[in-house]
N, CA, C and O of each residue as an XYZ file, in Angstrom:
672
protein
N     -15.800    -33.201     37.322
C     -15.023    -34.010     36.497
C     -14.616    -33.810     35.385
O     -15.193    -33.046     34.611
N     -12.986    -34.797     34.937
C     -12.516    -34.066     33.847
C     -13.404    -33.863     32.726
O     -13.363    -32.668     32.433
N     -13.963    -34.316     32.186
C     -15.080    -34.155     31.378
C     -15.839    -32.575     31.099
O     -16.026    -31.925     30.070
N     -16.169    -32.325     32.578
C     -16.855    -30.981     32.718
C     -15.416    -29.909     32.941
O     -15.497    -28.692     32.779
N     -14.590    -30.365     33.195
C     -13.558    -29.265     33.366
C     -13.156    -29.003     32.102
O     -12.859    -27.845     31.810
N     -13.076    -30.088     31.095
C     -12.722    -29.777     29.631
C     -13.722    -28.616     29.332
O     -13.443    -27.421     29.237
N     -14.951    -29.214     29.203
C     -15.930    -28.146     28.439
C     -15.994    -26.840     29.283
O     -16.243    -25.811     28.655
N     -15.829    -26.763     30.433
C     -15.700    -25.467     31.111
C     -14.521    -24.363     30.390
O     -14.615    -23.170     30.097
N     -13.363    -25.376     30.255
C     -12.283    -24.308     29.443
C     -12.788    -24.060     27.873
O     -12.711    -22.937     27.375
N     -13.216    -25.000     27.268
C     -13.468    -24.964     26.230
C     -14.655    -23.430     25.917
O     -14.559    -22.512     25.102
N     -15.383    -23.640     26.652
C     -16.747    -22.410     26.762
C     -16.026    -21.815     26.832
O     -15.880    -21.318     25.716
N     -15.083    -21.302     27.724
C     -14.367    -20.069     28.067
C     -13.494    -19.802     27.061
O     -13.185    -18.611     27.025
N     -12.925    -20.562     26.132
C     -11.953    -20.004     25.190
C     -13.164    -19.781     23.944
O     -12.927    -18.874     23.146
N     -14.216    -20.433     23.791
C     -15.021    -19.887     22.775
C     -15.586    -18.275     22.694
O     -15.898    -17.586     21.723
N     -15.569    -17.899     24.637
C     -16.000    -16.650     24.588
C     -15.139    -15.618     24.329
O     -15.435    -14.498     23.911
N     -13.894    -16.118     24.643
C     -12.775    -15.386     24.132
C     -12.738    -15.136     23.021
O     -12.443    -13.994     22.668
N     -12.928    -15.792     22.416
C     -12.805    -15.844     20.539
C     -13.703    -15.196     19.945
O     -13.460    -14.643     18.873
N     -14.689    -15.151     20.420
C     -15.999    -14.332     20.030
C     -15.850    -12.991     20.681
O     -16.686    -12.184     20.274
N     -15.197    -12.630     21.385
C     -15.215    -11.522     22.034
C     -16.174    -11.292     23.256
O     -16.597    -10.198     23.628
N     -16.386    -12.260     23.698
C     -17.693    -12.239     24.668
C     -17.250    -12.768     26.274
O     -17.989    -13.513     26.918
N     -16.080    -12.316     26.739
C     -15.402    -12.766     28.005
C     -16.496    -12.292     29.239
O     -16.946    -11.154     29.102
N     -16.878    -12.935     30.224
C     -17.356    -12.476     31.283
C     -16.710    -12.330     32.460
O     -17.326    -11.950     33.456
N     -15.345    -12.622     32.494
C     -14.575    -12.089     33.389
C     -14.474    -12.627     34.637
O     -13.992    -11.873     35.481
N     -14.885    -14.033     35.095
C     -15.546    -14.745     36.032
C     -14.369    -14.531     37.288
O     -13.150    -14.450     37.143
N     -15.036    -14.479     38.353
C     -13.874    -14.597     39.264
C     -12.703    -13.867     39.461
O     -11.797    -14.322     40.159
N     -12.601    -12.357     38.707
C     -11.672    -11.489     38.258
C     -11.924    -10.751     39.399
O     -11.837     -9.754     38.683
N     -12.164    -10.266     40.547
C     -12.523     -9.195     41.196
C     -11.863     -9.654     43.014
O     -11.511    -10.789     43.338
N     -11.856     -8.625     43.785
C     -10.960     -8.713     44.844
C     -11.940     -9.568     45.964
O     -11.377    -10.321     46.759
N     -13.178     -9.442     45.987
C     -13.789    -10.582     46.478
C     -13.540    -12.013     46.542
O     -13.700    -12.773     47.497
N     -12.934    -12.361     44.840
C     -12.886    -13.742     44.779
C     -11.477    -14.052     45.376
O     -11.207    -15.064     46.021
N     -10.292    -12.653     44.953
C      -8.969    -13.006     45.736
C      -9.129    -13.462     47.044
O      -8.500    -14.442     47.445
N     -10.024    -12.756     47.849
C      -9.997    -12.981     49.109
C     -10.367    -14.374     49.555
O      -9.888    -15.094     50.432
N     -11.189    -14.518     48.843
C     -11.974    -16.206     48.766
C     -10.483    -17.085     48.522
O      -9.971    -17.649     49.489
N     -10.034    -17.129     47.567
C      -8.845    -17.821     47.499
C      -7.760    -17.587     47.899
O      -6.857    -18.250     47.389
N      -7.410    -16.619     48.902
C      -6.537    -16.595     49.700
C      -6.253    -17.612     50.988
O      -5.177    -17.970     51.468
N      -7.648    -17.952     51.378
C      -7.669    -18.762     52.072
C      -7.358    -20.380     51.694
O      -7.465    -21.286     52.521
N      -7.046    -20.527     50.606
C      -6.708    -21.873     49.757
C      -7.089    -22.221     48.369
O      -8.231    -21.811     48.164
N      -6.740    -22.632     47.651
C      -6.989    -22.857     46.163
C      -7.368    -24.476     46.000
O      -6.974    -25.521     46.517
N      -8.195    -24.160     45.154
C      -8.849    -25.540     44.336
C      -9.064    -25.561     43.201
O     -10.184    -25.911     42.830
N      -8.119    -25.215     42.306
C      -8.096    -25.141     40.674
C      -9.046    -26.342     40.202
O      -9.114    -27.445     40.744
N      -9.819    -25.872     39.001
C     -10.351    -27.009     38.347
C      -9.676    -27.839     37.450
O      -9.997    -29.010     37.251
N      -8.619    -27.183     36.828
C      -7.747    -27.533     35.543
C      -6.345    -27.289     35.776
O      -6.156    -26.375     36.579
N      -5.394    -27.787     35.351
C      -4.114    -27.459     35.438
C      -3.522    -27.440     34.134
O      -3.786    -28.425     33.445
N      -2.623    -26.368     33.510
C      -2.165    -25.858     32.196
C      -0.550    -26.065     32.014
O       0.155    -25.713     32.960
N      -0.241    -26.339     31.437
C       1.429    -26.340     31.052
C       1.199    -25.459     29.671
O       0.588    -25.943     28.718
N       1.695    -24.239     29.652
C       1.892    -23.631     28.518
C       2.607    -22.572     28.432
O       2.760    -21.877     29.437
N       3.372    -22.120     26.849
C       4.206    -21.321     26.863
C       3.792    -19.863     27.945
O       2.715    -19.501     28.420
N       4.997    -19.366     28.030
C       5.628    -18.119     28.935
C       4.937    -17.119     27.757
O       4.379    -16.130     28.232
N       4.902    -17.235     26.382
C       4.644    -15.957     25.586
C       3.966    -15.279     26.551
O       3.468    -15.706     27.593
N       4.009    -13.668     25.892
C       2.829    -13.092     26.815
C       1.583    -12.740     25.940
O       0.649    -12.084     26.401
N       1.610    -13.176     24.739
C       0.169    -12.835     24.341
C      -0.519    -14.281     24.594
O      -1.728    -14.239     24.372
N      -0.129    -15.318     24.931
C      -0.800    -16.205     25.586
C      -1.299    -16.274     26.628
O      -1.285    -17.365     27.196
N      -1.894    -15.183     27.231
C      -2.118    -15.456     28.717
C      -3.104    -16.317     29.166
O      -4.189    -16.066     28.640
N      -3.128    -17.554     30.213
C      -4.143    -18.984     30.036
C      -5.688    -18.173     30.505
O      -6.738    -18.244     29.866
N      -5.482    -17.476     31.678
C      -6.850    -17.273     32.307
C      -7.612    -16.366     31.486
O      -8.830    -16.223     31.595
N      -6.700    -15.605     30.461
C      -7.780    -14.617     29.789
C      -8.663    -15.326     28.587
O      -9.823    -15.104     28.241
N      -7.545    -16.399     28.001
C      -7.799    -16.948     26.946
C      -9.118    -18.167     27.111
O      -9.916    -18.553     26.256
N      -8.979    -18.541     28.460
C     -10.129    -19.603     28.831
C     -11.234    -18.736     29.557
O     -12.150    -19.458     29.949
N     -11.403    -17.487     29.831
C     -12.115    -16.644     30.591
C     -12.438    -16.849     32.165
O     -13.476    -16.669     32.803
N     -11.038    -17.334     32.577
C     -11.204    -17.966     33.982
C     -10.610    -16.675     35.075
O     -10.345    -15.537     34.685
N     -10.508    -17.055     36.204
C     -10.284    -15.884     36.884
C      -9.336    -16.547     38.292
O      -9.023    -17.717     38.511
N      -9.114    -15.592     38.910
C      -8.401    -16.221     40.224
C      -8.906    -17.486     40.988
O     -10.030    -17.803     41.377
N      -7.673    -18.107     41.068
C      -8.035    -19.684     41.723
C      -8.662    -20.698     41.231
O      -9.047    -21.718     41.803
N      -8.807    -20.181     39.452
C      -9.340    -21.359     38.700
C      -8.561    -22.339     37.998
O      -9.065    -23.451     37.841
N      -7.564    -22.136     37.610
C      -6.435    -22.548     36.746
C      -5.290    -22.524     37.444
O      -4.937    -21.430     37.883
N      -4.527    -23.605     37.682
C      -3.214    -24.046     38.144
C      -1.919    -23.766     36.860
O      -1.504    -24.611     36.067
N      -1.659    -22.904     36.932
C      -0.953    -22.458     35.574
C       0.646    -22.553     35.483
O       1.189    -21.675     36.154
N       1.424    -23.310     34.891
C       2.624    -23.700     34.701
C       3.193    -22.992     33.422
O       2.717    -23.387     32.357
N       4.130    -22.016     33.371
C       4.445    -20.956     32.398
C       5.886    -21.344     31.826
O       6.714    -21.263     32.734
N       6.351    -21.670     30.824
C       7.760    -21.527     30.497
C       7.846    -21.715     28.776
O       6.964    -22.286     28.135
N       9.354    -20.991     28.037
C       8.968    -20.538     27.071
C       9.103    -22.156     26.264
O       9.864    -23.017     26.706
N       8.386    -22.333     25.250
C       8.399    -23.473     24.658
C       7.166    -24.469     25.388
O       6.874    -25.589     24.970
N       6.663    -23.934     26.314
C       5.596    -25.322     27.083
C       6.269    -26.375     27.278
O       5.580    -27.395     27.320
N       7.652    -26.546     27.449
C       8.382    -27.501     27.844
C       8.491    -28.364     29.850
O       8.776    -27.889     30.949
N       8.091    -29.732     29.372
C       8.524    -30.255     30.710
C       9.601    -31.001     31.355
O      10.015    -32.156     31.262
N       9.944    -29.901     32.086
C      11.295    -30.292     32.703
C      10.652    -30.687     33.953
O       9.476    -30.408     34.188
N      11.666    -31.556     35.038
C      11.387    -31.847     36.064
C      10.793    -30.637     37.102
O       9.837    -30.846     37.849
N      11.261    -29.794     37.053
C      10.690    -28.642     37.855
C       9.173    -28.161     37.516
O       8.445    -27.762     38.425
N       8.724    -28.218     36.148
C       7.554    -27.948     35.547
C       6.420    -29.484     35.977
O       5.308    -29.403     36.498
N       6.930    -30.397     35.684
C       6.616    -31.693     35.741
C       5.905    -31.894     37.610
O       4.776    -32.169     38.016
N       7.106    -31.620     38.273
C       6.990    -31.686     39.697
C       5.697    -30.539     40.248
O       4.845    -30.863     41.076
N       5.759    -29.481     39.742
C       4.346    -28.256     39.828
C       3.134    -29.032     39.577
O       2.226    -29.308     40.362
N       3.274    -29.322     38.393
C       1.521    -30.018     37.723
C       1.264    -31.109     38.425
O       0.119    -31.494     38.662
N       2.739    -31.922     38.965
C       2.130    -33.037     39.812
C       1.275    -32.762     41.098
O       0.344    -33.475     41.472
N       1.817    -31.389     41.850
C       1.566    -30.874     42.969
C      -0.281    -30.524     42.279
O      -1.301    -31.014     42.762
N      -0.225    -29.676     41.215
C      -1.604    -29.093     40.812
C      -2.682    -30.265     40.548
O      -3.897    -30.075     40.511
N      -2.166    -31.264     40.405
C      -3.282    -32.232     40.021
C      -3.760    -33.292     41.458
O      -4.870    -33.491     41.951
N      -2.403    -33.821     41.827
C      -2.438    -34.475     42.724
C      -2.845    -33.824     44.248
O      -3.619    -34.524     44.901
N      -2.545    -32.975     44.664
C      -2.546    -32.146     45.896
C      -3.798    -31.154     45.648
O      -4.862    -31.183     46.268
N      -3.521    -30.473     44.846
C      -4.690    -29.743     45.028
C      -6.191    -29.774     44.053
O      -7.185    -29.049     44.024
N      -5.783    -30.956     43.332
C      -6.857    -31.772     42.768
C      -7.518    -31.392     41.213
O      -8.656    -31.721     40.877
N      -6.682    -30.730     40.462
C      -7.626    -30.209     39.198
C      -7.476    -31.513     38.554
O      -6.634    -32.410     38.590
N      -8.641    -31.297     37.923
C      -9.516    -32.784     36.982
C      -8.814    -32.846     35.675
O      -8.748    -33.803     34.904
N      -8.416    -31.922     35.585
C      -7.721    -31.899     33.919
C      -6.254    -31.067     33.678
O      -5.935    -30.081     34.342
N      -5.450    -31.648     32.624
C      -4.004    -31.177     32.402
C      -4.060    -30.847     31.203
O      -4.627    -31.706     30.527
N      -3.676    -29.862     30.568
C      -3.917    -29.431     29.253
C      -2.426    -29.120     29.118
O      -1.819    -28.965     30.178
N      -1.690    -28.995     27.878
C      -0.377    -28.319     27.265
C      -1.166    -27.679     25.810
O      -1.926    -28.149     24.963
N      -0.550    -26.415     26.046
C      -0.830    -25.518     25.414
C       0.478    -25.304     24.165
O       1.553    -24.913     24.620
N       0.418    -25.493     22.991
C       1.581    -24.309     22.182
C       0.660    -23.081     21.383
O      -0.564    -22.953     21.358
N       1.418    -22.477     20.926
C       0.669    -21.265     20.102
C       1.183    -21.594     18.833
O       1.798    -22.610     18.510
N       0.768    -20.338     17.952
C       1.435    -20.401     16.588
C       2.337    -19.449     16.495
O       2.128    -18.388     17.082
N       3.837    -19.691     15.535
C       4.959    -18.928     15.473
C       5.629    -19.000     16.916
O       6.337    -18.050     17.249
N       5.437    -20.153     17.864
C       6.284    -20.114     18.948
C       7.618    -19.558     18.720
O       7.959    -19.765     17.556
N       8.380    -19.013     19.309
C       9.707    -18.489     19.106
C      10.547    -19.697     19.764
O      11.494    -20.078     19.076
N      10.357    -20.311     20.908
C      11.292    -21.280     21.117
C      11.375    -22.506     20.157
O      12.399    -23.184     20.070
N      10.000    -22.805     19.290
C       9.948    -23.974     18.429
C      10.939    -23.348     17.464
O      11.925    -24.036     17.201
N      10.839    -22.199     16.916
C      11.287    -21.699     15.722
C      13.054    -21.596     15.793
O      13.948    -21.884     14.997
N      13.014    -20.966     17.341
C      14.359    -21.066     17.553
C      15.391    -22.370     17.304
O      16.449    -22.346     16.674
N      14.583    -23.861     18.190
C      15.162    -24.887     18.122
C      14.924    -25.646     16.377
O      15.652    -26.548     15.965
N      13.957    -25.139     15.694
C      14.351    -25.499     14.264
C      15.123    -24.782     13.280
O      15.270    -25.094     12.098
N      15.632    -23.728     13.927
C      16.887    -22.937     12.757
C      18.338    -23.155     13.822
O      19.363    -22.487     13.683
N      18.165    -24.131     14.782
C      19.233    -24.870     15.426
C      19.837    -23.125     15.626
O      20.845    -22.750     15.028
N      19.121    -22.296     16.453
C      19.972    -21.026     16.940
C      20.814    -20.950     18.033
O      20.709    -21.425     19.164
N      21.700    -20.248     17.490
C      23.060    -20.145     18.705
C      22.510    -19.343     19.772
O      22.090    -18.249     19.396
N      22.420    -19.550     20.781
C      21.414    -18.837     21.746
C      22.589    -18.573     23.438
O      23.523    -19.311     23.752
N      22.133    -17.392     24.179
C      23.326    -17.129     25.330
C      22.601    -17.416     26.460
O      21.382    -17.255     26.399
N      23.180    -17.869     27.637
C      22.631    -18.340     28.687
C      22.102    -19.832     28.773
O      22.608    -20.756     28.135
N      21.287    -19.929     29.427
C      20.492    -21.140     29.694
C      19.259    -21.254     28.511
O      18.337    -22.064     28.607
N      19.404    -20.375     27.475
C      18.101    -20.212     26.653
C      18.374    -21.548     26.020
O      17.375    -22.216     25.753
N      19.705    -22.121     25.697
C      19.941    -23.273     25.142
C      19.193    -24.522     25.814
O      18.633    -25.365     25.113
N      19.212    -24.576     26.891
C      18.323    -25.713     27.601
C      16.887    -25.896     27.320
O      16.374    -26.992     27.545
N      16.264    -25.014     26.897
C      15.124    -24.670     26.694
C      14.470    -25.633     25.159
O      13.526    -26.403     24.980
N      15.697    -25.000     24.181
C      15.669    -25.970     22.776
C      16.028    -27.174     22.718
O      15.833    -27.833     21.697
N      16.670    -27.725     23.898
C      17.191    -28.943     23.992
C      15.992    -29.821     24.490
O      15.864    -30.970     24.068
N      15.296    -29.387     25.204
C      14.244    -29.790     25.428
C      13.048    -29.873     24.667
O      12.084    -30.476     25.138
N      12.987    -29.284     23.431
C      11.995    -29.104     22.374
C      12.508    -29.888     21.085
O      11.727    -30.512     20.367
N      13.957    -29.808     20.828
C      14.626    -30.323     19.866
C      14.267    -32.202     19.426
O      14.220    -32.580     18.255
N      14.056    -33.128     20.609
C      13.797    -34.560     20.402
C      11.940    -34.283     19.879
O      11.602    -35.240     19.183
N      11.239    -33.667     19.986
C       9.909    -33.275     19.409
C       9.747    -33.183     18.141
O       8.696    -33.561     17.624
N      10.799    -32.646     17.394
C      10.924    -31.916     16.046
C      11.795    -32.601     15.120
O      11.739    -32.186     13.963
N      12.505    -33.453     15.335
C      13.717    -33.751     14.344
C      13.345    -33.581     12.657
O      14.218    -33.474     11.796
N      11.958    -33.580     12.396
C      11.827    -33.849     10.972
C      11.722    -32.170     10.593
O      11.843    -31.849      9.411
N      11.510    -31.199     11.555
C      11.296    -30.145     11.130
C      12.794    -28.919     11.294
O      12.665    -27.733     10.990
N      13.754    -29.344     11.671
C      15.070    -28.710     11.747
C      15.181    -28.092     10.415
O      15.302    -28.881      9.478
N      15.164    -26.868     10.158
C      15.977    -26.056      9.153
C      14.539    -25.614      8.147
O      14.689    -25.054      7.061
N      13.301    -25.931      8.653
C      12.347    -25.538      8.130
C      11.724    -24.339      8.832
O      10.495    -24.340      8.769
N      12.276    -23.304      9.493
C      11.556    -22.767     10.051
C      10.959    -21.444      9.699
O      10.350    -20.640     10.405
N      11.326    -21.409      8.255
C      10.729    -20.258      7.121
C       9.283    -20.588      6.707
O       8.499    -19.711      6.344
N       8.876    -22.284      6.801
C       7.795    -22.659      6.326
C       6.679    -22.392      7.364
O       6.720    -22.923      8.473
N       5.907    -21.747      7.073
C       4.663    -21.726      7.894
C       3.866    -22.982      8.377
O       3.657    -23.338      9.537
N       3.569    -23.422      7.497
C       3.030    -24.881      7.880
C       3.800    -25.884      8.396
O       3.233    -26.773      9.031
N       5.121    -25.915      8.227
C       5.990    -26.823      9.150
C       6.218    -26.292     10.710
O       6.126    -27.020     11.698
N       6.511    -24.976     10.726
C       6.235    -24.353     11.882
C       5.222    -24.771     12.966
O       5.556    -24.971     14.133
N       3.516    -24.932     12.340
C       2.260    -25.185     13.291
C       2.892    -26.685     13.438
O       2.959    -27.272     14.518
N       3.400    -27.280     12.050
C       3.289    -29.099     12.774
C       4.448    -29.071     13.892
O       4.264    -29.781     14.881
N       5.769    -28.214     13.803
C       6.220    -28.645     14.943
C       5.858    -28.273     16.073
O       6.059    -29.010     17.039
N       5.218    -26.997     16.220
C       4.299    -26.567     17.808
C       3.678    -27.787     17.975
O       4.204    -28.340     18.942
N       2.458    -28.745     17.297
C       2.139    -29.433     17.548
C       2.977    -30.772     17.948
O       2.734    -31.379     18.991
N       3.723    -31.073     17.268
C       4.512    -32.168     17.988
C       5.384    -31.766     19.067
O       5.952    -32.548     19.830
N       5.454    -30.619     19.089
C       6.093    -30.362     20.655
C       4.791    -30.367     21.905
O       4.749    -30.717     23.084
N       4.011    -29.903     21.139
C       3.028    -30.458     22.570
C       2.380    -31.563     22.715
O       1.491    -31.722     23.552
N       2.809    -32.504     21.831
C       2.394    -34.152     22.338
C       3.506    -34.794     22.601
O       3.370    -35.904     23.118
N       4.770    -34.343     22.354
C       5.857    -35.002     22.989
C       5.503    -34.558     24.385
O       5.162    -35.390     25.226
N       5.568    -33.380     24.634
C       5.432    -32.642     26.292
C       4.516    -33.283     27.253
O       4.719    -33.448     28.456
N       3.108    -33.743     26.314
C       2.036    -34.764     26.898
C       2.793    -36.242     27.341
O       2.567    -36.897     28.358
N       3.677    -36.521     26.341
C       4.172    -37.872     26.586
C       4.825    -37.950     28.009
O       4.572    -38.707     28.946
N       5.971    -36.684     27.858
C       6.531    -36.880     29.049
C       5.864    -36.385     30.605
O       6.353    -36.467     31.732
N       4.662    -35.894     30.175
C       3.890    -35.809     31.526
C       3.569    -37.091     31.850
O       3.588    -37.492     33.014
N       3.191    -37.961     30.649
C       2.186    -39.502     31.275
C       3.663    -40.045     31.920
O       3.562    -40.955     32.743
N       4.698    -39.668     31.679
C       5.739    -40.780     32.339
C       6.026    -40.827     33.586
O       6.695    -41.660     34.198
N       5.315    -39.582     34.071
C       5.474    -39.093     35.309
C       4.325    -40.525     36.036
O       3.245    -40.963     35.638
N       5.368    -40.964     37.446
C       4.561    -42.073     38.165
C       3.218    -41.601     38.551
O       2.184    -42.253     38.400
N       3.340    -40.021     39.235
C       2.091    -39.281     39.804
C       1.055    -39.003     38.552
O      -0.158    -39.208     38.510
N       1.766    -38.572     37.743
C       0.644    -39.013     36.697
C      -0.254    -39.829     36.085
O      -1.440    -39.705     35.780
N       0.739    -40.882     35.942
C       0.314    -42.134     35.168
C      -0.760    -42.923     36.246
O      -1.493    -43.820     35.829
N      -0.769    -42.554     37.462
C      -2.012    -42.849     38.030
C      -3.185    -42.149     38.316
O      -4.148    -42.649     38.896
N      -3.108    -40.852     37.866
C      -4.312    -40.386     37.899
C      -5.109    -39.967     36.480
O      -6.123    -39.275     36.394
N      -4.321    -40.613     35.356
C      -4.948    -40.682     34.015
C      -6.305    -41.630     34.191
O      -7.028    -41.859     33.222
């Protein structure tokens, strides 16, 4: 159930923080088991930052967590659709959004950075979450609050999905 799923994630994160990871389900036997199909107990929208690998920070393995990652952990239609699949179709019992300290996408949005290519589309997804923090990217506490505001904003976007709304 959702409470057990959250507890499992939190226990795994505690093991990670305390350097006591057990690395469950991280071998070729498990890989062969999940090759037949997946049944993740949790779904996660996380930043694509290479320093925040979801399975590692929660001490999970192959097939345990359905992960959608992008810069700034933003809920665009594609990400929301993926998470709808992970929860409705695959049956993940919990969905969480993870932000992290000093998120580059949040900081770039705060400084209204001029960025090339499609990077700006990511910043546009964060901007509505952090209007009170624009221009404060050098203030560590403001960055922390902006990251938290972005997570909460993305959670609210997920709740607007008709699929997610029926699963809450």
